[in-house]
Tab-separated table of C-alpha atoms and ligand atoms in Angstrom:
chain	number	residue	atom	x	y	z
A	1	MET	CA	3.218	-11.081	13.859
A	2	GLN	CA	6.867	-12.276	14.882
A	3	TRP	CA	8.210	-8.843	13.375
A	4	HIS	CA	7.228	-7.153	16.800
A	5	GLY	CA	8.095	-9.728	19.395
A	6	ASN	CA	11.617	-9.400	21.148
A	7	ASN	CA	12.416	-13.117	20.600
A	8	TYR	CA	12.295	-12.646	16.617
A	9	ASN	CA	15.113	-14.660	15.125
A	10	TRP	CA	15.533	-12.255	12.097
A	11	ARG	CA	16.652	-14.143	8.976
A	12	ALA	CA	17.280	-17.379	10.894
A	13	GLY	CA	17.912	-19.204	7.561
A	14	GLU	CA	16.425	-22.197	6.695
A	15	ALA	CA	18.184	-24.963	9.100
A	16	GLY	CA	16.040	-27.149	11.267
A	17	ASN	CA	12.887	-27.056	9.176
A	18	ARG	CA	12.529	-30.281	8.391
A	19	LEU	CA	9.360	-31.954	8.602
A	20	THR	CA	9.134	-34.732	11.267
A	21	GLY	CA	9.326	-38.440	10.680
A	22	GLU	CA	9.794	-37.988	6.897
A	23	PRO	CA	12.622	-39.395	4.647
A	24	ALA	CA	15.225	-36.966	4.565
A	25	ASN	CA	16.412	-37.343	0.972
A	26	PRO	CA	16.075	-34.739	-1.454
A	27	ARG	CA	12.889	-34.554	-4.266
A	28	LEU	CA	11.379	-37.824	-2.867
A	29	ILE	CA	8.935	-38.594	-5.322
A	30	GLN	CA	6.715	-41.933	-3.927
A	31	SER	CA	4.506	-44.257	-6.843
A	32	PRO	CA	1.140	-43.614	-6.228
A	33	LEU	CA	0.947	-47.050	-6.264
A	34	MET	CA	2.531	-47.773	-2.984
A	35	PHE	CA	-0.244	-46.021	-1.434
A	36	PRO	CA	-3.203	-48.414	-0.822
A	37	ARG	CA	-0.764	-51.105	0.324
A	38	ALA	CA	0.607	-48.358	2.670
A	39	ALA	CA	-2.812	-47.432	3.978
A	40	ALA	CA	-4.027	-51.133	4.235
A	41	LEU	CA	-1.234	-51.890	6.382
A	42	LEU	CA	-1.586	-48.726	8.270
A	43	VAL	CA	-4.971	-49.300	8.941
A	44	ALA	CA	-4.557	-52.951	10.080
A	45	VAL	CA	-1.789	-51.719	12.610
A	46	VAL	CA	-4.249	-49.281	13.893
A	47	LEU	CA	-6.774	-51.444	14.422
A	48	SER	CA	-4.474	-54.017	16.273
A	49	GLN	CA	-3.158	-51.267	18.570
A	50	GLY	CA	-6.531	-49.605	19.189
A	51	GLN	CA	-4.593	-46.209	18.286
A	52	ALA	CA	-6.309	-43.037	19.425
A	53	ALA	CA	-8.873	-41.584	17.449
A	54	PRO	CA	-7.984	-39.146	14.437
A	55	ARG	CA	-6.920	-35.744	15.279
A	56	GLN	CA	-10.119	-32.922	14.407
A	57	VAL	CA	-8.757	-30.423	12.275
A	58	SER	CA	-10.320	-27.537	10.210
A	59	LEU	CA	-8.975	-28.374	6.620
A	60	ILE	CA	-7.362	-31.275	4.734
A	61	VAL	CA	-5.912	-30.629	1.158
A	62	THR	CA	-5.427	-34.399	0.221
A	63	ASN	CA	-4.680	-36.115	-3.094
A	64	ALA	CA	-2.182	-34.315	-4.650
A	65	THR	CA	1.652	-33.540	-5.351
A	66	VAL	CA	2.861	-31.794	-2.629
A	67	VAL	CA	5.922	-29.545	-3.221
A	68	THR	CA	6.969	-28.830	0.074
A	69	MET	CA	9.844	-26.256	-0.648
A	70	ASP	CA	11.444	-27.267	2.917
A	71	ALA	CA	14.916	-27.522	3.262
A	72	ALA	CA	15.028	-30.659	1.660
A	73	SER	CA	13.337	-29.114	-1.145
A	74	ARG	CA	10.882	-32.693	-0.762
A	75	VAL	CA	8.082	-33.527	-2.910
A	76	LEU	CA	5.622	-35.884	-2.003
A	77	THR	CA	2.805	-37.239	-4.669
A	78	ALA	CA	-0.190	-38.449	-3.652
A	79	GLY	CA	0.666	-36.261	-0.561
A	80	ALA	CA	-1.849	-34.183	1.657
A	81	VAL	CA	-1.608	-30.895	3.983
A	82	ALA	CA	-3.515	-30.803	7.186
A	83	ILE	CA	-4.688	-27.814	8.423
A	84	ASP	CA	-5.922	-26.447	12.082
A	85	GLY	CA	-6.975	-22.921	12.273
A	86	ARG	CA	-4.348	-20.806	10.855
A	87	ASP	CA	-1.505	-23.003	10.595
A	88	ILE	CA	-0.141	-26.142	8.833
A	89	VAL	CA	-0.424	-29.030	11.635
A	90	ALA	CA	0.896	-31.885	9.347
A	91	VAL	CA	2.727	-32.673	5.608
A	92	ASP	CA	2.575	-36.693	4.712
A	93	THR	CA	1.611	-38.861	2.356
A	94	ALA	CA	-2.486	-38.985	1.835
A	95	ALA	CA	-2.627	-42.563	3.393
A	96	ALA	CA	-0.821	-40.870	6.706
A	97	ILE	CA	-2.947	-37.831	6.977
A	98	ALA	CA	-6.359	-39.939	6.108
A	99	SER	CA	-5.492	-42.063	9.234
A	100	ALA	CA	-4.286	-39.606	11.495
A	101	TYR	CA	-6.935	-36.422	10.720
A	102	ARG	CA	-10.475	-36.005	10.428
A	103	ALA	CA	-11.400	-32.419	8.738
A	104	ALA	CA	-14.481	-30.453	8.715
A	105	ASP	CA	-13.501	-29.510	4.695
A	106	THR	CA	-11.908	-31.320	2.928
A	107	ILE	CA	-10.010	-30.131	-1.012
A	108	ASP	CA	-9.491	-33.175	-3.110
A	109	GLY	CA	-6.424	-31.976	-5.019
A	110	GLY	CA	-6.851	-34.339	-7.592
A	111	GLY	CA	-3.597	-35.440	-8.579
A	112	ASP	CA	-2.354	-31.336	-9.173
A	113	VAL	CA	-0.124	-29.667	-7.577
A	114	VAL	CA	0.038	-28.230	-3.920
A	115	MET	CA	2.498	-25.357	-2.904
A	116	PRO	CA	3.258	-22.764	-0.766
A	117	GLY	CA	1.761	-19.564	-1.501
A	118	LEU	CA	3.841	-17.063	-3.880
A	119	ILE	CA	5.576	-14.097	-2.675
A	120	ASN	CA	5.438	-11.017	-4.753
A	121	THR	CA	8.044	-8.716	-2.764
A	122	HIS	CA	7.780	-5.620	-4.691
A	123	THR	CA	4.383	-4.145	-5.918
A	124	HIS	CA	2.282	-0.953	-5.919
A	125	ALA	CA	-1.058	-2.537	-5.809
A	126	PRO	CA	-3.001	0.288	-6.628
A	127	MET	CA	-1.108	1.157	-9.979
A	128	VAL	CA	-3.173	-1.575	-11.745
A	129	LEU	CA	-5.482	1.115	-12.729
A	130	TYR	CA	-2.465	2.485	-15.005
A	131	ARG	CA	-2.215	-0.841	-16.498
A	132	GLY	CA	-1.259	-0.043	-20.169
A	133	LEU	CA	-1.667	3.791	-19.523
A	134	ALA	CA	1.607	4.120	-21.826
A	135	ASP	CA	4.226	1.744	-22.410
A	136	ASP	CA	6.926	1.543	-24.492
A	137	LEU	CA	8.353	4.959	-23.041
A	138	ALA	CA	12.076	5.978	-22.147
A	139	LEU	CA	11.879	6.117	-18.446
A	140	MET	CA	12.186	9.667	-17.733
A	141	ASP	CA	9.208	10.239	-20.480
A	142	TRP	CA	6.818	7.254	-19.016
A	143	LEU	CA	7.066	8.925	-15.389
A	144	GLN	CA	7.207	12.416	-16.024
A	145	LYS	CA	4.809	12.712	-18.732
A	146	TYR	CA	2.007	9.759	-17.806
A	147	ILE	CA	2.925	8.425	-14.490
A	148	PHE	CA	3.507	11.687	-12.194
A	149	PRO	CA	0.663	13.505	-13.621
A	150	ALA	CA	-1.735	10.871	-13.679
A	151	GLU	CA	-0.870	10.118	-9.555
A	152	ALA	CA	-1.070	13.992	-9.043
A	153	LYS	CA	-4.469	14.313	-10.311
A	154	THR	CA	-6.079	10.864	-9.356
A	155	VAL	CA	-4.714	9.386	-6.512
A	156	THR	CA	-7.314	9.752	-3.590
A	157	PRO	CA	-8.168	7.186	-0.788
A	158	GLU	CA	-11.048	6.079	-2.615
A	159	PHE	CA	-8.333	5.276	-6.160
A	160	VAL	CA	-6.328	3.420	-3.419
A	161	ARG	CA	-9.489	1.205	-2.526
A	162	ALA	CA	-10.599	0.555	-5.866
A	163	GLY	CA	-7.232	-0.299	-7.157
A	164	THR	CA	-6.144	-2.558	-4.342
A	165	ARG	CA	-9.270	-4.104	-4.723
A	166	LEU	CA	-8.425	-5.194	-8.078
A	167	ALA	CA	-4.634	-6.300	-7.395
A	168	VAL	CA	-5.431	-8.280	-4.587
A	169	LEU	CA	-8.626	-10.007	-6.778
A	170	GLU	CA	-5.663	-10.604	-9.278
A	171	MET	CA	-3.147	-11.732	-7.031
A	172	ILE	CA	-5.495	-14.104	-5.466
A	173	ARG	CA	-6.571	-15.850	-8.874
A	174	SER	CA	-2.433	-16.162	-9.655
A	175	GLY	CA	-1.311	-17.824	-6.676
A	176	THR	CA	0.261	-14.829	-4.524
A	177	THR	CA	-0.419	-15.223	-0.792
A	178	THR	CA	1.487	-12.381	0.435
A	179	TYR	CA	2.981	-9.166	-1.132
A	180	VAL	CA	5.071	-6.388	0.004
A	181	ASP	CA	3.796	-3.108	-1.105
A	182	MET	CA	5.084	0.913	-1.314
A	183	TYR	CA	2.173	3.647	-2.316
A	184	TYR	CA	0.188	6.232	-0.621
A	185	PHE	CA	-2.572	5.912	1.634
A	186	GLU	CA	-1.380	2.442	2.571
A	187	GLU	CA	-3.754	2.168	5.609
A	188	GLU	CA	-6.711	2.397	3.014
A	189	ILE	CA	-4.577	-0.581	1.227
A	190	ALA	CA	-3.918	-2.509	4.399
A	191	ARG	CA	-7.617	-2.510	5.019
A	192	VAL	CA	-8.564	-3.931	1.882
A	193	THR	CA	-6.182	-6.411	2.046
A	194	ARG	CA	-7.173	-7.435	5.264
A	195	ALA	CA	-10.978	-7.673	4.158
A	196	ALA	CA	-10.087	-9.834	1.089
A	197	GLY	CA	-8.177	-12.101	3.661
A	198	MET	CA	-4.260	-11.818	2.001
A	199	ARG	CA	-1.271	-11.423	3.969
A	200	ALA	CA	1.065	-8.125	2.787
A	201	VAL	CA	4.189	-6.047	4.501
A	202	LEU	CA	2.564	-2.502	3.652
A	203	GLY	CA	5.328	0.296	3.601
A	204	GLN	CA	4.199	3.737	3.593
A	205	THR	CA	5.963	5.907	1.112
A	206	ILE	CA	8.155	8.903	2.092
A	207	ILE	CA	9.213	11.475	-0.526
A	208	GLN	CA	11.007	14.698	0.032
A	209	PHE	CA	8.324	16.248	-2.423
A	210	PRO	CA	4.784	17.041	-2.026
A	211	VAL	CA	2.524	13.885	-2.711
A	212	PRO	CA	-1.257	13.331	-2.549
A	213	ASP	CA	-1.040	11.604	1.236
A	214	ALA	CA	1.306	14.282	2.372
A	215	LYS	CA	2.651	17.565	1.708
A	216	THR	CA	5.918	17.420	3.328
A	217	PRO	CA	7.700	13.884	4.349
A	218	GLU	CA	7.377	15.203	8.307
A	219	GLU	CA	3.861	14.573	7.434
A	220	GLY	CA	4.376	11.300	5.704
A	221	LEU	CA	6.775	10.105	9.045
A	222	ALA	CA	3.427	11.131	11.322
A	223	ARG	CA	0.949	9.531	9.070
A	224	THR	CA	3.382	6.260	9.130
A	225	GLU	CA	3.411	6.353	12.689
A	226	ARG	CA	-0.424	6.240	12.708
A	227	PHE	CA	-0.600	3.580	10.126
A	228	ILE	CA	2.106	1.825	12.658
A	229	ARG	CA	0.427	1.848	15.418
A	230	GLU	CA	-3.336	0.666	13.530
A	231	PHE	CA	-2.019	-2.160	12.574
A	232	ALA	CA	0.693	-3.433	15.036
A	233	SER	CA	-0.395	-6.631	16.316
A	234	ASP	CA	-2.682	-7.454	13.048
A	235	PRO	CA	-2.598	-11.457	11.738
A	236	LEU	CA	-2.339	-10.984	8.187
A	237	ILE	CA	-0.887	-7.105	8.212
A	238	VAL	CA	2.973	-6.106	8.798
A	239	PRO	CA	3.127	-2.499	8.809
A	240	ALA	CA	6.408	-1.056	7.349
A	241	ILE	CA	8.008	2.313	6.208
A	242	ALA	CA	8.583	2.705	2.219
A	243	PRO	CA	11.394	5.363	2.095
A	244	HIS	CA	10.753	5.684	-1.895
A	245	ALA	CA	14.830	6.358	-2.694
A	246	MET	CA	17.932	7.766	-2.027
A	247	TYR	CA	17.474	10.101	-4.701
A	248	THR	CA	14.079	11.652	-3.424
A	249	LEU	CA	14.668	11.918	0.170
A	250	ASP	CA	17.281	14.276	2.049
A	251	ALA	CA	20.107	12.144	4.291
A	252	ALA	CA	17.814	13.990	7.623
A	253	THR	CA	14.522	12.217	6.382
A	254	LEU	CA	16.780	8.970	5.269
A	255	ARG	CA	18.395	9.012	9.033
A	256	SER	CA	14.565	9.730	10.659
A	257	VAL	CA	13.307	6.643	8.859
A	258	ARG	CA	15.825	4.263	10.134
A	259	GLN	CA	15.057	5.787	13.514
A	260	LEU	CA	11.462	5.242	13.411
A	261	ALA	CA	11.680	1.947	12.081
A	262	ASP	CA	14.237	0.675	14.691
A	263	ARG	CA	11.999	2.512	17.738
A	264	ASP	CA	8.645	0.741	16.294
A	265	ARG	CA	10.317	-2.781	15.010
A	266	VAL	CA	9.230	-2.551	11.666
A	267	PRO	CA	10.761	-3.334	7.786
A	268	VAL	CA	11.661	-0.746	5.720
A	269	ILE	CA	11.419	-1.232	1.967
A	270	ILE	CA	13.514	1.058	-0.228
A	271	HIS	CA	13.875	1.116	-4.000
A	272	LEU	CA	17.532	0.426	-4.389
A	273	ALA	CA	20.007	1.016	-7.353
A	274	GLU	CA	17.822	0.248	-9.656
A	275	THR	CA	18.539	2.698	-12.781
A	276	GLY	CA	21.821	4.051	-14.060
A	277	SER	CA	20.446	7.480	-13.446
A	278	GLU	CA	20.347	6.787	-9.653
A	279	VAL	CA	23.975	5.559	-9.440
A	280	ARG	CA	25.181	8.702	-11.690
A	281	THR	CA	23.101	11.032	-8.752
A	282	ALA	CA	24.693	9.036	-5.902
A	283	ALA	CA	28.178	9.113	-7.975
A	284	GLU	CA	27.965	13.321	-8.426
A	285	GLN	CA	26.310	14.290	-5.051
A	286	HIS	CA	28.053	12.032	-2.610
A	287	LYS	CA	31.317	10.248	-4.602
A	288	ALA	CA	29.441	6.683	-3.717
A	289	THR	CA	27.083	4.159	-5.012
A	290	PRO	CA	23.718	4.466	-3.622
A	291	VAL	CA	24.508	1.789	-1.422
A	292	GLY	CA	27.785	3.160	-0.032
A	293	TYR	CA	26.073	6.165	0.493
A	294	LEU	CA	23.028	4.682	2.538
A	295	ASP	CA	25.662	2.567	4.415
A	296	SER	CA	27.399	5.806	5.440
A	297	LEU	CA	24.181	7.405	6.651
A	298	GLY	CA	23.731	4.164	8.994
A	299	PHE	CA	20.167	3.502	7.107
A	300	PHE	CA	20.755	-0.499	6.691
A	301	GLY	CA	19.156	-2.759	8.975
A	302	PRO	CA	18.212	-6.516	9.051
A	303	ARG	CA	14.478	-5.382	8.286
A	304	THR	CA	15.526	-3.608	4.890
A	305	LEU	CA	14.684	-4.953	1.294
A	306	GLY	CA	15.947	-3.088	-1.364
A	307	ALA	CA	13.856	-3.511	-4.398
A	308	HIS	CA	15.416	-4.088	-8.044
A	309	GLY	CA	19.169	-4.155	-6.883
A	310	VAL	CA	20.112	-3.611	-10.441
A	311	HIS	CA	23.078	-1.416	-10.603
A	312	LEU	CA	25.601	-3.041	-7.586
A	313	THR	CA	29.047	-3.505	-7.361
A	314	PRO	CA	30.891	-6.400	-5.441
A	315	ALA	CA	31.511	-3.884	-2.554
A	316	ASP	CA	27.771	-3.050	-2.686
A	317	ILE	CA	26.915	-6.934	-2.240
A	318	ASP	CA	29.452	-7.391	0.380
A	319	ILE	CA	27.724	-4.675	2.466
A	320	LEU	CA	24.154	-5.704	1.888
A	321	LYS	CA	25.533	-8.965	2.919
A	322	LYS	CA	26.853	-7.664	6.153
A	323	ARG	CA	23.534	-5.529	7.004
A	324	GLY	CA	21.388	-8.508	6.779
A	325	VAL	CA	19.603	-6.741	3.765
A	326	GLY	CA	17.233	-8.579	1.226
A	327	ILE	CA	16.899	-7.887	-2.303
A	328	SER	CA	13.373	-8.060	-4.652
A	329	HIS	CA	14.097	-8.993	-8.005
A	330	ASN	CA	11.968	-7.622	-10.694
A	331	PRO	CA	13.052	-9.207	-13.903
A	332	GLU	CA	10.015	-7.921	-15.852
A	333	SER	CA	9.932	-4.585	-14.912
A	334	ASN	CA	13.777	-3.837	-15.347
A	335	MET	CA	13.128	-5.239	-18.996
A	336	LYS	CA	10.485	-3.428	-19.752
A	337	LEU	CA	12.221	-0.317	-18.727
A	338	ALA	CA	15.388	-1.501	-19.434
A	339	SER	CA	16.686	-0.646	-16.591
A	340	GLY	CA	19.520	-3.329	-16.823
A	341	THR	CA	20.127	-6.930	-15.304
A	342	ALA	CA	20.506	-7.132	-11.571
A	343	PRO	CA	23.446	-9.452	-10.578
A	344	VAL	CA	21.183	-11.994	-8.982
A	345	PRO	CA	23.575	-15.444	-9.218
A	346	ALA	CA	26.351	-13.050	-7.506
A	347	LEU	CA	23.716	-12.223	-4.732
A	348	ARG	CA	22.870	-15.282	-4.172
A	349	GLN	CA	26.213	-17.061	-4.110
A	350	ALA	CA	26.795	-14.146	-1.644
A	351	GLN	CA	23.640	-15.472	0.805
A	352	VAL	CA	22.314	-12.189	0.202
A	353	PRO	CA	18.259	-13.540	0.418
A	354	VAL	CA	16.435	-12.711	-3.418
A	355	GLY	CA	13.081	-12.534	-3.375
A	356	LEU	CA	10.777	-12.240	-6.698
A	357	GLY	CA	8.465	-9.613	-7.407
A	358	THR	CA	6.603	-7.925	-10.072
A	359	ASP	CA	6.818	-4.086	-9.296
A	360	GLY	CA	3.602	-2.089	-10.216
A	361	ALA	CA	1.493	-3.339	-13.175
A	362	ALA	CA	2.174	-0.369	-15.004
A	363	SER	CA	5.739	-1.269	-15.796
A	364	ASN	CA	4.819	-5.440	-16.286
A	365	ASN	CA	2.154	-4.915	-17.123
A	366	ASP	CA	0.470	-7.707	-14.646
A	367	LEU	CA	0.924	-9.175	-11.196
A	368	ASP	CA	1.240	-12.887	-12.303
A	369	MET	CA	3.769	-14.106	-9.889
A	370	PHE	CA	4.524	-17.755	-12.371
A	371	GLU	CA	5.644	-15.219	-15.449
A	372	SER	CA	7.911	-13.457	-12.976
A	373	MET	CA	9.170	-17.166	-11.893
A	374	ARG	CA	9.498	-17.897	-16.016
A	375	GLN	CA	11.388	-14.661	-17.043
A	376	ALA	CA	13.776	-14.849	-14.091
A	377	ALA	CA	14.761	-17.938	-14.974
A	378	LEU	CA	15.307	-17.250	-18.906
A	379	LEU	CA	16.691	-13.854	-18.337
A	380	HIS	CA	19.597	-14.977	-16.384
A	381	LYS	CA	20.084	-17.842	-18.697
A	382	LEU	CA	20.674	-15.150	-21.499
A	383	VAL	CA	22.989	-12.723	-19.604
A	384	SER	CA	25.106	-15.354	-18.447
A	385	ASN	CA	25.343	-17.608	-21.259
A	386	ASP	CA	25.063	-20.368	-19.145
A	387	PRO	CA	21.679	-22.637	-19.412
A	388	ARG	CA	22.265	-23.849	-15.809
A	389	THR	CA	22.350	-20.154	-14.317
A	390	LEU	CA	19.134	-20.454	-11.991
A	391	PRO	CA	17.329	-23.654	-12.286
A	392	ALA	CA	13.510	-24.327	-11.901
A	393	ALA	CA	14.145	-25.315	-8.809
A	394	ASP	CA	15.682	-22.012	-7.351
A	395	VAL	CA	13.787	-19.738	-8.868
A	396	LEU	CA	10.791	-21.500	-7.237
A	397	ALA	CA	12.781	-20.965	-3.946
A	398	MET	CA	12.794	-16.989	-5.221
A	399	ALA	CA	9.250	-16.617	-5.223
A	400	THR	CA	8.438	-18.633	-1.789
A	401	ARG	CA	11.286	-19.579	0.772
A	402	GLU	CA	13.886	-17.321	-0.150
A	403	GLY	CA	11.281	-14.168	-0.685
A	404	ALA	CA	10.225	-15.462	2.968
A	405	ARG	CA	13.812	-14.628	4.212
A	406	ALA	CA	14.114	-11.648	2.364
A	407	ILE	CA	11.281	-9.798	3.899
A	408	GLY	CA	12.487	-11.780	7.556
A	409	MET	CA	9.279	-14.048	7.755
A	410	ASP	CA	10.775	-17.378	6.782
A	411	ARG	CA	9.851	-18.180	10.351
A	412	GLU	CA	5.984	-18.017	9.597
A	413	ILE	CA	5.674	-18.459	5.758
A	414	GLY	CA	7.370	-20.027	2.577
A	415	SER	CA	7.026	-23.415	2.987
A	416	LEU	CA	4.674	-26.126	3.784
A	417	GLU	CA	5.866	-27.272	7.259
A	418	PRO	CA	4.317	-27.814	10.516
A	419	GLY	CA	4.279	-24.713	12.644
A	420	LYS	CA	4.163	-22.399	9.459
A	421	ARG	CA	0.794	-20.030	8.721
A	422	ALA	CA	-1.255	-22.376	6.474
A	423	ASP	CA	-0.731	-20.205	2.799
A	424	LEU	CA	-0.609	-22.542	0.108
A	425	ILE	CA	-2.207	-22.970	-3.500
A	426	LEU	CA	-3.430	-25.760	-5.558
A	427	VAL	CA	-2.254	-25.577	-9.155
A	428	GLY	CA	-3.930	-27.339	-11.873
A	429	MET	CA	-1.490	-29.237	-13.641
A	430	SER	CA	-3.885	-31.084	-16.454
A	431	SER	CA	-4.398	-28.808	-19.267
A	432	ALA	CA	-2.526	-29.777	-22.858
A	433	ARG	CA	-0.182	-26.905	-22.033
A	434	GLN	CA	1.316	-29.427	-19.056
A	435	THR	CA	0.970	-32.554	-20.504
A	436	PRO	CA	3.131	-34.991	-19.856
A	437	MET	CA	4.347	-34.549	-16.773
A	438	TYR	CA	7.822	-35.701	-15.791
A	439	ASP	CA	8.573	-33.003	-13.393
A	440	PRO	CA	6.151	-30.683	-11.274
A	441	LEU	CA	8.957	-28.141	-10.697
A	442	SER	CA	9.594	-27.675	-14.209
A	443	HIS	CA	6.103	-27.561	-15.054
A	444	LEU	CA	5.587	-24.644	-12.098
A	445	VAL	CA	8.331	-22.488	-13.929
A	446	TYR	CA	8.313	-23.213	-17.399
A	447	ALA	CA	4.908	-24.363	-18.345
A	448	SER	CA	2.311	-22.945	-15.883
A	449	ARG	CA	0.773	-19.571	-15.412
A	450	GLY	CA	-1.342	-17.591	-12.902
A	451	ASP	CA	-4.607	-18.644	-14.562
A	452	ASP	CA	-4.013	-22.684	-13.736
A	453	VAL	CA	-4.022	-21.525	-10.195
A	454	ARG	CA	-7.462	-23.557	-9.146
A	455	THR	CA	-7.684	-22.815	-5.092
A	456	THR	CA	-5.789	-20.260	-2.730
A	457	ILE	CA	-5.938	-20.276	0.581
A	458	VAL	CA	-4.077	-18.057	3.142
A	459	ASN	CA	-4.040	-18.313	7.371
A	460	GLY	CA	-6.102	-21.527	7.122
A	461	LYS	CA	-8.782	-19.552	4.839
A	462	VAL	CA	-9.986	-20.506	1.356
A	463	LEU	CA	-10.037	-17.232	-0.660
A	464	MET	CA	-10.793	-19.032	-3.707
A	465	ARG	CA	-11.818	-22.248	-4.158
A	466	GLU	CA	-12.188	-23.935	-8.025
A	467	ARG	CA	-11.299	-20.615	-9.828
A	468	LYS	CA	-14.206	-18.522	-7.434
A	469	VAL	CA	-12.857	-16.016	-5.343
A	470	LEU	CA	-14.750	-16.194	-1.940
A	471	THR	CA	-13.851	-12.709	-0.355
A	472	LEU	CA	-14.109	-10.202	-3.309
A	473	GLN	CA	-17.127	-9.233	-5.690
A	474	GLU	CA	-15.301	-9.866	-8.681
A	475	PRO	CA	-18.057	-8.475	-11.410
A	476	ALA	CA	-17.989	-4.808	-9.309
A	477	ILE	CA	-14.708	-4.584	-8.931
A	478	LEU	CA	-14.021	-4.618	-12.588
A	479	ALA	CA	-17.082	-2.334	-13.628
A	480	GLU	CA	-15.372	0.162	-10.815
A	481	ALA	CA	-12.326	-0.339	-12.103
A	482	ARG	CA	-13.121	0.586	-15.604
A	483	LYS	CA	-15.233	3.490	-14.620
A	484	ILE	CA	-12.006	5.360	-12.949
A	485	ALA	CA	-10.017	4.517	-16.353
A	486	GLY	CA	-12.000	6.914	-17.805
A	487	GLN	CA	-11.200	9.675	-15.074
A	488	VAL	CA	-7.496	8.672	-15.567
A	489	GLY	CA	-7.096	9.080	-19.188
A	490	LYS	CA	-8.990	12.129	-19.131
A	491	ALA	CA	-6.258	13.306	-16.319
A	492	VAL	CA	-3.270	12.458	-19.189
A	493	GLY	CA	-5.221	13.695	-22.031
A	494	ARG	CA	-6.193	10.114	-23.394
B	501	ZN	ZN1	8.851	-0.024	-7.695
């Protein structure tokens, strides 16, 4: 992974990401009627010039509306994507791809949408096993009466493996191809994720009090070092370090986290300015905002992702911008726990990269990124009293290329462009709910949901084909989760 390379250009931005040989005008929509003629013309040219034989590749996804999410936000109708091994080699019209490439395997898009896989920038994957355990409670009641006791009594490596299998199954089925996690026993999460073929940035949690996988923060840091070594050169897993929050760690541990992250060149993921109570703690104990306090410790580096960023001042946003920190926006969790509304338009205006996330399923209660996109678009229109706020194209960018920027992976994922990893999804667009379709971007945000995803591809490998997940045993995973739910219920007296 380029995370660990010397030549890695952190958040290089989106310049220079255009596909070769294609018109640059935004949102180019080409009529399908043009293609038979174009194809015939191309065949004639090939025959007359005796052009070289088509290049053999591993997979072609064709006959689809290709929403590239590239810098020009191009959309190709009757488009296609050629994939060889882990990489995208070409994105073009179906006719152009058909004439230049031959594939061992071809997926017919049937006129549906092909787009980059969604990037969920904040999860606690195994918490799917607490889905619906307790809802409609004040945050502290929810945490102290249900979540913390349940975690203390039930989180084991076995629980984490079962929960991650269920979470990864749900994510593959709803079009997420990369997720950013923070939890305990993160090495177990990494092994399950790798076996399922998904991509992830996985942060081992560091916290001041005893937790299921570490009695002290020192033990947590030692576990993190082992975790980083095990996955340092993995093609799918980026190991990271996840200090829980400024209010659950002392200054010395927060400084140690930054040192370890700099030494091993790994990302840092932290809950940041999530609630009013966090802001009050920072003010009382440090006479600063959470962002101001962490900055005074030298905590922020360019490989840092703050989850939530709900309570931010303009000065905080300046610091985030200056330090190159990304933000994960989690509208459903923030609404369900009544945490507040993150200043997403102001962050984006300041060019702080903002990705979208679901947060753990215990506060959402699912991992469907289509739902997150829709809720983000609606929430910010309501709060700003302006329906022009966060249009569909911007929300789609947050779920794809901006999310990639927020986690420093925009050179590898986040858009459909030659040279990037082949992480893409085919989204059905033919249901009653999606008919008629004037604008695929509008439908992706306002009318589609995770269940509409037909096929999910990560690193060039098909993980789900026509709704059948190929890398996981679905019935066994569901049965296992139901069994564990019985133990969880007993642990909290339900
Ligand atoms: Zn969280």
